[in-house]
Coordinates of C-alpha atoms in Angstrom, one line a residue:
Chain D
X141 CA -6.9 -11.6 -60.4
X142 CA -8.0 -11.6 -56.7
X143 CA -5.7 -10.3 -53.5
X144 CA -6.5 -10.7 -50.5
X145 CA -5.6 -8.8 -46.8
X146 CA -6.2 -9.7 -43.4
X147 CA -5.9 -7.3 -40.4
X148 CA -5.8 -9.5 -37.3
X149 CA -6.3 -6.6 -34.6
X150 CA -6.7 -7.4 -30.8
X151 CA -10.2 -7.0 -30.7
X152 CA -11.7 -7.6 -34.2
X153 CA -10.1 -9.1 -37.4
X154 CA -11.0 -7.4 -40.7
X155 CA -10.9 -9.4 -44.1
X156 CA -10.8 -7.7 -47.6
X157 CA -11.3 -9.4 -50.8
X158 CA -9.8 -7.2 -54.0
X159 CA -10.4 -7.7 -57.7
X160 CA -8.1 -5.3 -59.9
X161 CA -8.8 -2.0 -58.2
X162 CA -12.1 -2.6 -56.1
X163 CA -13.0 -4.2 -53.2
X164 CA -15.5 -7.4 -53.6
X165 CA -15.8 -8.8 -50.8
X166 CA -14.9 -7.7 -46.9
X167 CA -15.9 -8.6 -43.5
X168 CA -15.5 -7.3 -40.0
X169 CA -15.8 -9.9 -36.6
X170 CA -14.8 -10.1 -33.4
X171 CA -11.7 -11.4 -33.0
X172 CA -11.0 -14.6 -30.2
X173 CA -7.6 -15.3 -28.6
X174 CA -6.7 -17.2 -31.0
X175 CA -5.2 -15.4 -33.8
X176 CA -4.9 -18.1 -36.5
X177 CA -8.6 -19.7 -35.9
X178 CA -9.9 -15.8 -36.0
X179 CA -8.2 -15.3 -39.1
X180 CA -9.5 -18.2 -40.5
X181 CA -13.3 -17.5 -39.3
X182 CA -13.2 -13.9 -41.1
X183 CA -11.7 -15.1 -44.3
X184 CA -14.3 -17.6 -44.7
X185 CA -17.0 -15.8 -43.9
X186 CA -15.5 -13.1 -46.8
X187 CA -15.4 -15.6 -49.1
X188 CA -18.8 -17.2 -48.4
X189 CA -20.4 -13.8 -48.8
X190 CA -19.6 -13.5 -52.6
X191 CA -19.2 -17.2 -53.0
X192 CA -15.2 -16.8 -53.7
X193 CA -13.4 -20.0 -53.6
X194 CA -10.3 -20.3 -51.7
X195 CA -8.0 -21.4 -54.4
X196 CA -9.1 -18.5 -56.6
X197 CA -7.3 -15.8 -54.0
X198 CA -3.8 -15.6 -55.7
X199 CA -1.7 -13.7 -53.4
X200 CA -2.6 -13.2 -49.6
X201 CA -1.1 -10.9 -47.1
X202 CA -1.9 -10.0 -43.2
X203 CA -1.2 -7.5 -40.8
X204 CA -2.1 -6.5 -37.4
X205 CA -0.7 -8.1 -34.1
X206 CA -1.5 -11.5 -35.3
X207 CA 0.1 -11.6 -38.8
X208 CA 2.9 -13.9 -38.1
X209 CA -0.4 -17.1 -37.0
X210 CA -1.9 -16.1 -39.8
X211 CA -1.6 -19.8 -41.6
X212 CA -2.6 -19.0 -45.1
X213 CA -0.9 -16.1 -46.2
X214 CA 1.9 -15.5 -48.4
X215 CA 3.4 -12.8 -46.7
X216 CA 3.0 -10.3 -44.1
X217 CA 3.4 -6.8 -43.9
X218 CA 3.4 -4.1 -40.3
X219 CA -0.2 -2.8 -39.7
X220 CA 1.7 1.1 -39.8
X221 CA 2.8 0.3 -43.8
X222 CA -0.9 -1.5 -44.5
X223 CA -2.9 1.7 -42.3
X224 CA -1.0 4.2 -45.1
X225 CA -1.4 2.3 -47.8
X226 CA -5.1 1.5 -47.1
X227 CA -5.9 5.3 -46.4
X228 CA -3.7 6.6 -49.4
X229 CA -5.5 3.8 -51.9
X230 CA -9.0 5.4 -50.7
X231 CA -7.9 8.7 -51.3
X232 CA -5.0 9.9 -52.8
X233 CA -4.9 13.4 -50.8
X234 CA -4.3 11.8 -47.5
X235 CA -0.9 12.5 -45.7
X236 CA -1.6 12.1 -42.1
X237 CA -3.1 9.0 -40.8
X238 CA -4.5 8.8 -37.0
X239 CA -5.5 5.0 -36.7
X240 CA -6.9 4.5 -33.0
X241 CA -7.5 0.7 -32.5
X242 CA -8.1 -1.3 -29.0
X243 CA -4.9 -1.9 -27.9
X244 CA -2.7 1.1 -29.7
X245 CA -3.0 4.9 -30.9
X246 CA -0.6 5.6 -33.8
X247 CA 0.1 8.7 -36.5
X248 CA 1.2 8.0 -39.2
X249 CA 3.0 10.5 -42.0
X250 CA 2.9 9.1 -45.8
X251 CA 4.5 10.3 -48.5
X252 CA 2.7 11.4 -52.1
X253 CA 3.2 7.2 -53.3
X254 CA 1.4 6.4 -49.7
X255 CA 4.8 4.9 -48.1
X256 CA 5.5 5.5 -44.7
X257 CA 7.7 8.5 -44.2
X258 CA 7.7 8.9 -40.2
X259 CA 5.2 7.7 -37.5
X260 CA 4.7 7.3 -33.9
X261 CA 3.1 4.9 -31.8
X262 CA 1.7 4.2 -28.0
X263 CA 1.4 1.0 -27.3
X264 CA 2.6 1.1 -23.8
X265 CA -0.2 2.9 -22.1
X266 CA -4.3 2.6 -22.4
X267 CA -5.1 5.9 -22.3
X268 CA -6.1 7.2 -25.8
X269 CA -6.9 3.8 -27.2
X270 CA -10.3 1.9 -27.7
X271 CA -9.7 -0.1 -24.8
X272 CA -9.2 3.0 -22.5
X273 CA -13.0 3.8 -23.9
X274 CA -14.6 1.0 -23.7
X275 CA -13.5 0.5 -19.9
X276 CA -14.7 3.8 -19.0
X277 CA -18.4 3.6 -20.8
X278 CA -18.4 0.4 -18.9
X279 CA -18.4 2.5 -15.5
X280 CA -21.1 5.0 -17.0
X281 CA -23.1 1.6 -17.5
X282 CA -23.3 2.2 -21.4
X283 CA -22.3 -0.2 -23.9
X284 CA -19.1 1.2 -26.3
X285 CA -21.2 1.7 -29.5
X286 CA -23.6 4.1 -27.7
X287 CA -20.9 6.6 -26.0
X288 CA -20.7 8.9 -29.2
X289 CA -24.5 9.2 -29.4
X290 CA -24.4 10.0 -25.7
X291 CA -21.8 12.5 -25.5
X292 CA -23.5 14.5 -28.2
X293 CA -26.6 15.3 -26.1
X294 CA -24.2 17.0 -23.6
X295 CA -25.1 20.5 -22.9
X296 CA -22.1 21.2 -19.7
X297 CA -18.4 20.8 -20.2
X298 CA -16.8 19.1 -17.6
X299 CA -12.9 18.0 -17.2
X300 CA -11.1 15.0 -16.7
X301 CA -7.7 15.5 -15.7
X302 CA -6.3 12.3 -15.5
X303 CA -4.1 10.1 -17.9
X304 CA -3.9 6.9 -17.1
X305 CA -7.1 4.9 -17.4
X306 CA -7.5 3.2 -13.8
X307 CA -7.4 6.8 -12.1
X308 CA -10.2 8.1 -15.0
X309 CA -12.4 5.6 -13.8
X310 CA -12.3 6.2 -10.3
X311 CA -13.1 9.7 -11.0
X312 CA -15.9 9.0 -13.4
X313 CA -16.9 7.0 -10.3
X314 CA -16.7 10.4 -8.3
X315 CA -18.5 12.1 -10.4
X316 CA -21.4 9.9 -11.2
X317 CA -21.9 9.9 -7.5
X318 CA -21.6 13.3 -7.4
X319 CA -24.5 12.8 -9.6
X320 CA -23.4 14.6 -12.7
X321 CA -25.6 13.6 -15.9
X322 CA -24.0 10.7 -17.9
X323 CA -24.2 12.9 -21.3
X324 CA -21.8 15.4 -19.8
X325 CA -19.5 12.5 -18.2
X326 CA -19.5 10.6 -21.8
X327 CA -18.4 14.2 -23.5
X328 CA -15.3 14.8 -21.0
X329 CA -14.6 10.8 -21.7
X330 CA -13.9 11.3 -25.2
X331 CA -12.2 15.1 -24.8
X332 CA -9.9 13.0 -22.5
X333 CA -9.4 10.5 -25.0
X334 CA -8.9 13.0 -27.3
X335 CA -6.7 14.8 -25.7
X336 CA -4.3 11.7 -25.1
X337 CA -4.0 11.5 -28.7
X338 CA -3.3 14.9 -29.4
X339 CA -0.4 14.6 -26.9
X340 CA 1.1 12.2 -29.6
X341 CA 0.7 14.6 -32.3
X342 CA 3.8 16.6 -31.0
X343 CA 6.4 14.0 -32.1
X344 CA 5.6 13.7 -35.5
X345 CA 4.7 16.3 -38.8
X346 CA 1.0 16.7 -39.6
X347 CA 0.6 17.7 -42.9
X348 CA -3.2 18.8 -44.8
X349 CA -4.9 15.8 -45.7
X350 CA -5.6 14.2 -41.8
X351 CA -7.7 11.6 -41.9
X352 CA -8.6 9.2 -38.8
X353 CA -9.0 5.2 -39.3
X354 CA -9.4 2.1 -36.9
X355 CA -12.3 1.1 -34.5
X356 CA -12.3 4.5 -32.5
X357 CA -12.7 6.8 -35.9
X358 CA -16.7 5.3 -35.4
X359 CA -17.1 7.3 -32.3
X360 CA -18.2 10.5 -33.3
X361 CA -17.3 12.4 -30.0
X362 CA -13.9 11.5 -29.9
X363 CA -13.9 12.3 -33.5
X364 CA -15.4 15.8 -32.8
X365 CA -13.5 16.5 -30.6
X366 CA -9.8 15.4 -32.0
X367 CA -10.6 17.7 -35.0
X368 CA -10.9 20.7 -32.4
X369 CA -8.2 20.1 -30.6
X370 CA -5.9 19.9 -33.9
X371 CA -8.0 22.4 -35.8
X372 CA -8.3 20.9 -38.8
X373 CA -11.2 18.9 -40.6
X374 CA -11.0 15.4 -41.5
X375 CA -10.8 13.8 -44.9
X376 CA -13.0 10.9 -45.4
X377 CA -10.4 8.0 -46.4
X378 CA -12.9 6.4 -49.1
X379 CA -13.3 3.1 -47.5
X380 CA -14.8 1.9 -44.1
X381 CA -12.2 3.5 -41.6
X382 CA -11.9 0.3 -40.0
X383 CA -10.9 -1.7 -43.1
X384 CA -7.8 0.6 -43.5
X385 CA -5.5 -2.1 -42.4
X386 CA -6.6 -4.8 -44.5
X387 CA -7.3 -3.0 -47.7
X388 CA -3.7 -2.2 -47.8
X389 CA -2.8 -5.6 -47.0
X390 CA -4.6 -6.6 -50.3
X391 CA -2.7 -3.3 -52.0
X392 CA 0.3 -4.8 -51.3
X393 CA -0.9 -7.8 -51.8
X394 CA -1.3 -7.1 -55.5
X395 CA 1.9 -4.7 -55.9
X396 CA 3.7 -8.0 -55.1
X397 CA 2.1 -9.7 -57.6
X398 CA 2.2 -7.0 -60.4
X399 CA 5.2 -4.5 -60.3
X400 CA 3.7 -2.1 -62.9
X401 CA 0.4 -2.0 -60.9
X402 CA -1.1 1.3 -61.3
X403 CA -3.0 2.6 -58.3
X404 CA -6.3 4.0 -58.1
Chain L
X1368 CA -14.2 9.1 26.0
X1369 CA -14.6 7.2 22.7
X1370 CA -13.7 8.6 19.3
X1371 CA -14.0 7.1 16.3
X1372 CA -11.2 7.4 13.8
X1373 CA -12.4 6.8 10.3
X1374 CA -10.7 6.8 7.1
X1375 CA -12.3 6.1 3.7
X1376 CA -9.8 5.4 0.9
X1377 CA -10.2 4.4 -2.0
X1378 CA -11.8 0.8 -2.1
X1379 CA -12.1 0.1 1.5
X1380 CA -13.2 2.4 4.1
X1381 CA -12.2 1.7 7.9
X1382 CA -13.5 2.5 11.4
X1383 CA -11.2 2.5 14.7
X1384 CA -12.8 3.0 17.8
X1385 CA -10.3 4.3 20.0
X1386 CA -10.2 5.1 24.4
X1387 CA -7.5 6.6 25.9
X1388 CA -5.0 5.9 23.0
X1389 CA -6.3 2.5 22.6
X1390 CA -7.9 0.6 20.0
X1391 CA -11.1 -1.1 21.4
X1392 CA -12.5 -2.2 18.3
X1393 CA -12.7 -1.7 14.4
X1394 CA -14.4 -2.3 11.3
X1395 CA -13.6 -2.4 7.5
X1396 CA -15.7 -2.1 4.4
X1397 CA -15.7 -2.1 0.9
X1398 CA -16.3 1.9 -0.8
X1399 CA -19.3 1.5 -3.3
X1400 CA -22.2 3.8 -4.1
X1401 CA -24.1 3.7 -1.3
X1402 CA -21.1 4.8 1.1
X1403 CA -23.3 6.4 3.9
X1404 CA -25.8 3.3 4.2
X1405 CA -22.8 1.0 4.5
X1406 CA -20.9 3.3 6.8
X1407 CA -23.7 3.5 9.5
X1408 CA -24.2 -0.1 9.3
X1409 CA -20.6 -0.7 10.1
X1410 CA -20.9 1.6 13.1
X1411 CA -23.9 0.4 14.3
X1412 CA -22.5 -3.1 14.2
X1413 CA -19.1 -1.8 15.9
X1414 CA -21.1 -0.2 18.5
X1415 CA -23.0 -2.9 19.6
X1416 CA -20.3 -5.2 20.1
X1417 CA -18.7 -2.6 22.2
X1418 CA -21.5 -3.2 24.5
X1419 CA -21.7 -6.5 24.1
X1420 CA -18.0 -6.3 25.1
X1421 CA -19.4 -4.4 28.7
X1422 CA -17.9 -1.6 28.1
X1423 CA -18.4 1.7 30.6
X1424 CA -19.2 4.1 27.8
X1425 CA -20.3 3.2 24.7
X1426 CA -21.3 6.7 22.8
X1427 CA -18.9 7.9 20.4
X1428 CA -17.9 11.3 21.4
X1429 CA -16.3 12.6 18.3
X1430 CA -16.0 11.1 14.9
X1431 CA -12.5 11.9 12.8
X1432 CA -12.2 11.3 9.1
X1433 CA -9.5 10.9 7.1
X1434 CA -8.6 9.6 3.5
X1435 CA -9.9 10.2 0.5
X1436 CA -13.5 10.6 1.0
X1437 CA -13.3 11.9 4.0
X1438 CA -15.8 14.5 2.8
X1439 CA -18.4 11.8 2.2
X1440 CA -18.5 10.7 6.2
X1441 CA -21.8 12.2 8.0
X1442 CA -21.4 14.2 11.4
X1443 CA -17.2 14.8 11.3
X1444 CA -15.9 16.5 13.4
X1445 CA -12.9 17.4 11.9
X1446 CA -11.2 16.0 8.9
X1447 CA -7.5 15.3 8.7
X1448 CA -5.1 14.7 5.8
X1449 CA -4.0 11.5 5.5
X1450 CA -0.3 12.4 5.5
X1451 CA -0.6 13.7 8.8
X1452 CA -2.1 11.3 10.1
X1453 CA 0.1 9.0 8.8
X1454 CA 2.7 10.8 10.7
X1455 CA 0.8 10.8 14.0
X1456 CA 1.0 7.1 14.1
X1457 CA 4.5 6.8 13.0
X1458 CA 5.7 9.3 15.9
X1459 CA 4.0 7.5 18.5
X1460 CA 5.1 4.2 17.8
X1461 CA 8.6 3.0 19.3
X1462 CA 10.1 2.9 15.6
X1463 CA 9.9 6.6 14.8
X1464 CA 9.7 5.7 11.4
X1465 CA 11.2 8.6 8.9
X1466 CA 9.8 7.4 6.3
X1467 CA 6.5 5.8 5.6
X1468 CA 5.3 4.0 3.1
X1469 CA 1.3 3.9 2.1
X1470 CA 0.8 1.1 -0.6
X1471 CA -2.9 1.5 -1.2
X1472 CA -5.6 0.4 -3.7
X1473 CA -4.9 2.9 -6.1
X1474 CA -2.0 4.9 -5.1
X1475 CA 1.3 4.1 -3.5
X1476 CA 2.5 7.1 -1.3
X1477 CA 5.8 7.6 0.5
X1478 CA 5.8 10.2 3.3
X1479 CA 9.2 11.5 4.3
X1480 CA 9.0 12.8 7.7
X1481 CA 11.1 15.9 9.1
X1482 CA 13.6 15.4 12.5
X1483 CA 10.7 16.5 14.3
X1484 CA 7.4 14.2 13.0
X1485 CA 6.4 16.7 10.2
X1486 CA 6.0 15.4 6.4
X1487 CA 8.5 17.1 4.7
X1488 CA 7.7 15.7 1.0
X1489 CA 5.8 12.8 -0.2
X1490 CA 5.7 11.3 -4.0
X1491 CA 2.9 9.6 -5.2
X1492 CA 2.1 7.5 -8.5
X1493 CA -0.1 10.0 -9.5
X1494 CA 0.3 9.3 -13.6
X1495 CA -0.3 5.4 -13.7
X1496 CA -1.7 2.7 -12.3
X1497 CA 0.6 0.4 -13.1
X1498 CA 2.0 -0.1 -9.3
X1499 CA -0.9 0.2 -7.3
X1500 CA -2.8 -2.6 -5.6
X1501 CA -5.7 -2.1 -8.4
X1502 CA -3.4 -4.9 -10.9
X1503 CA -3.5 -7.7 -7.9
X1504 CA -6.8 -6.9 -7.8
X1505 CA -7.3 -7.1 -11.3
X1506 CA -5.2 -10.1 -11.3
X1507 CA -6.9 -12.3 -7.7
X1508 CA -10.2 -11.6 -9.9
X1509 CA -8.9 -13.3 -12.9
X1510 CA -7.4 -15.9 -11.2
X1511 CA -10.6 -16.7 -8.8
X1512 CA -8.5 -16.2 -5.9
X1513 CA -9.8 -14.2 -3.4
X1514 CA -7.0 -11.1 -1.6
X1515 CA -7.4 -12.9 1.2
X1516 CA -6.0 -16.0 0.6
X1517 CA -3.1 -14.3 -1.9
X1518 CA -2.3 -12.1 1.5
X1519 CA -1.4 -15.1 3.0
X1520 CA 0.3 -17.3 0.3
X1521 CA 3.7 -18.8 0.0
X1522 CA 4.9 -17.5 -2.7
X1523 CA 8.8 -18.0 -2.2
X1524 CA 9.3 -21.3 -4.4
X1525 CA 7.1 -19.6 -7.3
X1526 CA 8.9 -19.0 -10.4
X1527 CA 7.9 -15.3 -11.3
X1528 CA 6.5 -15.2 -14.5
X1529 CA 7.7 -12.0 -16.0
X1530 CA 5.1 -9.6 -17.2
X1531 CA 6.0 -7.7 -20.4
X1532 CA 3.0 -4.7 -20.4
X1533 CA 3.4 -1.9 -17.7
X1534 CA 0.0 -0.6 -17.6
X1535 CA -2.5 -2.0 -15.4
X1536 CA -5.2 -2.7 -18.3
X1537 CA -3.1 -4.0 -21.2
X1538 CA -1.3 -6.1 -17.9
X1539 CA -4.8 -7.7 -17.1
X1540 CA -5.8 -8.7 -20.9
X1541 CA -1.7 -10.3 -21.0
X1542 CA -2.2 -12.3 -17.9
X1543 CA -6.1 -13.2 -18.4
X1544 CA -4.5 -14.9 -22.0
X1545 CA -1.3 -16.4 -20.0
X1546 CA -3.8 -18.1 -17.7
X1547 CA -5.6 -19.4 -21.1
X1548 CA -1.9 -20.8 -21.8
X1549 CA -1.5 -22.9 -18.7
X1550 CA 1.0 -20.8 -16.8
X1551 CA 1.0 -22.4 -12.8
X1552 CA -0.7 -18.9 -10.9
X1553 CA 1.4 -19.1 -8.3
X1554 CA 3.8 -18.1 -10.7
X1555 CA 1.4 -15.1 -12.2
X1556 CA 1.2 -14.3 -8.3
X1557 CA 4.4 -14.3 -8.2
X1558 CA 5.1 -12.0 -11.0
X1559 CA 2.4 -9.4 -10.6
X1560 CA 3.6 -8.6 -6.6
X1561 CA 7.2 -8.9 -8.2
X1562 CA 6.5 -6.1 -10.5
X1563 CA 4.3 -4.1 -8.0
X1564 CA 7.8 -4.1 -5.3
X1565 CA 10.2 -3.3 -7.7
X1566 CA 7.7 0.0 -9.1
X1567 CA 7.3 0.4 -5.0
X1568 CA 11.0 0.0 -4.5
X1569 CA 11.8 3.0 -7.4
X1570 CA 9.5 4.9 -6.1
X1571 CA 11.1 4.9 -2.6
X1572 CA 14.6 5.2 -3.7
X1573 CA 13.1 8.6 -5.9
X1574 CA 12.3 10.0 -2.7
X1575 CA 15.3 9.2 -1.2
X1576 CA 13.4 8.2 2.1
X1577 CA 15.6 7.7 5.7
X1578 CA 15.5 4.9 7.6
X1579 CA 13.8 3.3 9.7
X1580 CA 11.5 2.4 7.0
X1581 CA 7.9 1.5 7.8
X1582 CA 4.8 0.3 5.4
X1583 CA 1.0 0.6 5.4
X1584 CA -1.9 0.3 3.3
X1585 CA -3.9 -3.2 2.1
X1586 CA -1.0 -4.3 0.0
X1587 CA 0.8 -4.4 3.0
X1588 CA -1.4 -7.2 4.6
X1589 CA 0.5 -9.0 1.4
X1590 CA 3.1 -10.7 2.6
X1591 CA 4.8 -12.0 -0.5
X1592 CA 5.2 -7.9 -1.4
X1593 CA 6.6 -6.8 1.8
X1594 CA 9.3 -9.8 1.5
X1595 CA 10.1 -8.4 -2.2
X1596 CA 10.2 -5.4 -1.3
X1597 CA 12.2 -6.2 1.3
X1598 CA 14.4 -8.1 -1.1
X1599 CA 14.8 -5.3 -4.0
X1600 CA 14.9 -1.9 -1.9
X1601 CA 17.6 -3.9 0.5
X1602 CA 16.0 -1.8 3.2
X1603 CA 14.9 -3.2 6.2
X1604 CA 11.2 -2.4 6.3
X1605 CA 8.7 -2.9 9.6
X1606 CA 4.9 -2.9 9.0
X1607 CA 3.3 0.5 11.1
X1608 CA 1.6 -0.9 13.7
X1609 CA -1.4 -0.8 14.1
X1610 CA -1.9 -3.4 11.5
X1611 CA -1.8 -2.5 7.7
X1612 CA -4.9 -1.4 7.4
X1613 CA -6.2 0.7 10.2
X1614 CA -2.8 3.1 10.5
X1615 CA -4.5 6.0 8.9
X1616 CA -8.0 6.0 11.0
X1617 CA -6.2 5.5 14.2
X1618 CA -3.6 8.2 13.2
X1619 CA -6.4 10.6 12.5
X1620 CA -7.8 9.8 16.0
X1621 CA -4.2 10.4 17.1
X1622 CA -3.8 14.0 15.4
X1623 CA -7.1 15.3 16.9
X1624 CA -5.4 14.4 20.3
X1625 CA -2.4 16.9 19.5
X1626 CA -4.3 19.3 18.0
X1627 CA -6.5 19.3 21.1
X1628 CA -3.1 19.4 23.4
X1629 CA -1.8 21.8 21.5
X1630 CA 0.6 19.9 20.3
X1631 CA 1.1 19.8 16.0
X1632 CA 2.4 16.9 15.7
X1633 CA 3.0 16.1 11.9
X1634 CA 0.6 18.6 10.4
X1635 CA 0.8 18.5 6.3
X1636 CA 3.2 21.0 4.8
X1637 CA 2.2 20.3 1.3
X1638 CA -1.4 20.4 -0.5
X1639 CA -2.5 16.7 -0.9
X1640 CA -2.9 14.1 -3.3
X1641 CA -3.3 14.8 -6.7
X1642 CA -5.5 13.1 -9.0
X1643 CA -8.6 14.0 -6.6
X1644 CA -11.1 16.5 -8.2
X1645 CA -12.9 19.5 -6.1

């Protein structure tokens, strides 16, 4: 029996292929504007990998902001139930979920059958989201990918004291010309970042068993330097971070399909 | 005696040359890295069409700074805050204006002023960018449509297209897909400046400014904002002269006058702008 799950996000669209209790087949691209014709792209290029054919995918379900254009699915499911789910199915010790994608920053609190019991979300402000960094490695002149490698040769600590995105970049501008070393800038970057998210944190329970998924859980700086700020250590959900999303997509793909389906 | 008033804010930097209380000529140019390079280019170029001009005198005497990198101009002789300045020029204009309204590139300010020219309180949008001039920048770049020419647009038959996201970058990534849709951008125009006066217009009743009312600042050269801002505060609002832009650099010039008469005419009260770093 094959599920699948789709995770349109803003900035990439994640596929996941699932046979019984294991994941076949997934893929990760960049998503376009359109949301249908990137869901399409990613779910063929999932099932060319493992030479699936499209009829053999029983149930389908997406999430993410493009769920409702997603033209093949069955059903569709909000990315906050498929993030817990996904994280839960990966490891069964995980209460807290921090999923930081490109357009939103959300915490998530699951219960012990990974079902939502309480989140909360920013999706009105940039700061603390993916986009928020990749704007601001963008004024450092570094590409998104290489910030966390960056910020981990930094030997000073320096401060940003802004929140909103446009102002940090003016004052990375400052202090570039001030001609402080990009390292250090990069390290404050994702402390700021960080510390946008942990302003979150106050709204909602976080219980042992934290783990961090989405695009931004890559960055190892901002990952660093979230676990200081909340002192506590990071479980590894079990699955790539950023397949979260769509890997609970699939589980509840297959729930939907099977009552009585036992989880891992 | 000539003194140069100069202000650098945040993406354009300006220079007054100013004679007895008068303007003679001035310069504005865009902030990037290599300020000082730029900025003695633009004086260069100022001075020599002073001569050209045939002026009696054309050495500049003193050179004032203002604005936020005021630290960055070579050779100051003394550095004002903007605020005051800002009062300088309102108290020697006709209007008096009690409360003045600074809509730069990155921050919109509103300076109350005192019976007697000081600043008595200002509020800024220090948290978010989501009112400041940065989102039309954001926006004439997405668009192709130079400041310029969205300065001096019609936009009063436009259809304001109303824009769901508050802050500045999840605004841009809406509009840059609305544009994608077909969506007339007059219309976008129209509801980017709409959104920008009405943040403006909050922010002014907040500080529960007294009239007269009087703008400044590069948004102000936007005619389309001052009308809807006009439109939402119901305030009758007059644009500082001189001209939007060089308020600040001739009100620095302006304040190093008093100061040198003696006379403290709206000197800050209050420690300055946040969201600067020292």
């Amino acid at each position: 029996m094959l599920t699948a799950g789709i995770d349109i996000g803003s900035l990439t669209a994640k596929a996941v292929i699932m046979e019984e209790k294991r994941i076949i087949s997934s893929s990760i691209i960049k998503a376009g504007p359109n949301p249908s014709k990137s869901a399409e792209e990613v779910m063929t290029e999932c099932l060319v990998q493992k030479n699936i054919s499209p009829s053999s995918i029983e149930k389908c379900c997406s999430t993410g902001y493009g769920r409702f254009n997603t033209p093949f699915s069955d059903f569709n499911m909000s990315e906050i139930s498929c993030h817990g789910m996904g994280a839960f199915w990966g490891n069964s010790n995980i209460r807290t979920i921090i999923d930081i994608g490109g357009q939103d920053c959300k915490i998530i609190s699951i219960d012990e059958n990974g079902m939502v019991k309480d989140f909360v979300m920013n999706d009105k402000c940039a700061a603390g989201t993916g986009r928020s960094l990749e704007i601001l490695s963008r004024t450092i002149g570094i590409t998104y990918e290489e910030l966390g490698d960056l910020a981990a040769k930094s030997r000073k600590s320096l401060l940003l004291t802004n929140k909103c995105s446009i102002f940090m970049e003016l004052e990375v501008m400052e202090l570039m010309q001030r001609g402080k070393k990009p390292s250090d800038i990069a390290n404050a970057l994702a402390k700021a970042v960080a510390g946008r998210i942990v302003a979150l944190t106050g709204s909602v329970e976080i219980s042992e068993g934290v783990c961090i998924t989405g695009g931004v859980s890559k960055n190892r700086a901002v990952v660093r330097h979230l676990e200081n700020q909340l002192k506590t250590e990071f479980q590894l959900p079990g699955i790539d971070p950023q397949l979260a999303g769509a890997t609970g997509a699939a589980v509840f793909a297959s729930q939907s399909m099977n009552a009585n389906y036992e989880r891992r | 005696m000539l003194i140069a008033g100069v202000d650098a804010g945040m993406r354009f930097a300006k220079i007054c040359l100013v004679e007895d209380r008068i303007i003679i000529a001035s310069r504005c140019f865009e902030m990037d890295g290599n300020f000082r390079q730029r900025y003695n280019r633009a004086l260069k170029d100022i001075i020599f069409s002073v001569r050209e001009s045939g002026a009696s005198s054309f050495k500049i005497k003193k050179v004032i700074a203002t604005g936020y990198g005021a630290s960055m101009v070579p050779h100051v002789f003394r550095r004002f805050d903007e605020s005051s300045c800002l009062a300088a020029v309102s108290w020697n204009t006709p209007v008096r204006a009690r409360t003045v309204i600074d809509a730069g590139g990155l921050f919109i300010k509103i300076h109350n002023l005192n019976d007697e020219g000081f600043v008595e309180r200002e509020a800024v949008n220090d948290k978010c960018a989501a009112g400041s001039g940065r989102l039309l920048e954001i926006v004439s770049d997405a668009l192709k449509i130079p400041l310029d020419t969205i300065a001096s647009m019609d936009l009063s038959d436009a259809d304001p297209y109303p824009i769901t996201n508050s802050c500045a970058v999840f605004a841009e990534s809406e509009l840059i897909s609305r544009v994608g849709n077909g969506i007339p951008a007059k219309d976008i125009l129209a509801g980017v400046i709409r959104s920008l006066a009405s943040k403006t217009a909050s922010l002014l009743e907040n500080s529960r400014g007294k009239d007269p009312v009087a703008i400044t600042g590069g948004l102000s050269c936007v005619a389309a904002y001052v009308d809807m801002l006009i439109k939402i505060s119901g305030r009758e609002i007059a644009i500082l002269s001189p001209g939007p832009r060089l308020a600040p650099a001739y009100g620095a010039v302006l304040s190093w006058m008093g100061v040198k008469k003696g006379i403290s005419c709206g000197i800050k009260l209050r420690p300055p702008v946040p969201g600067r770093v020292r």
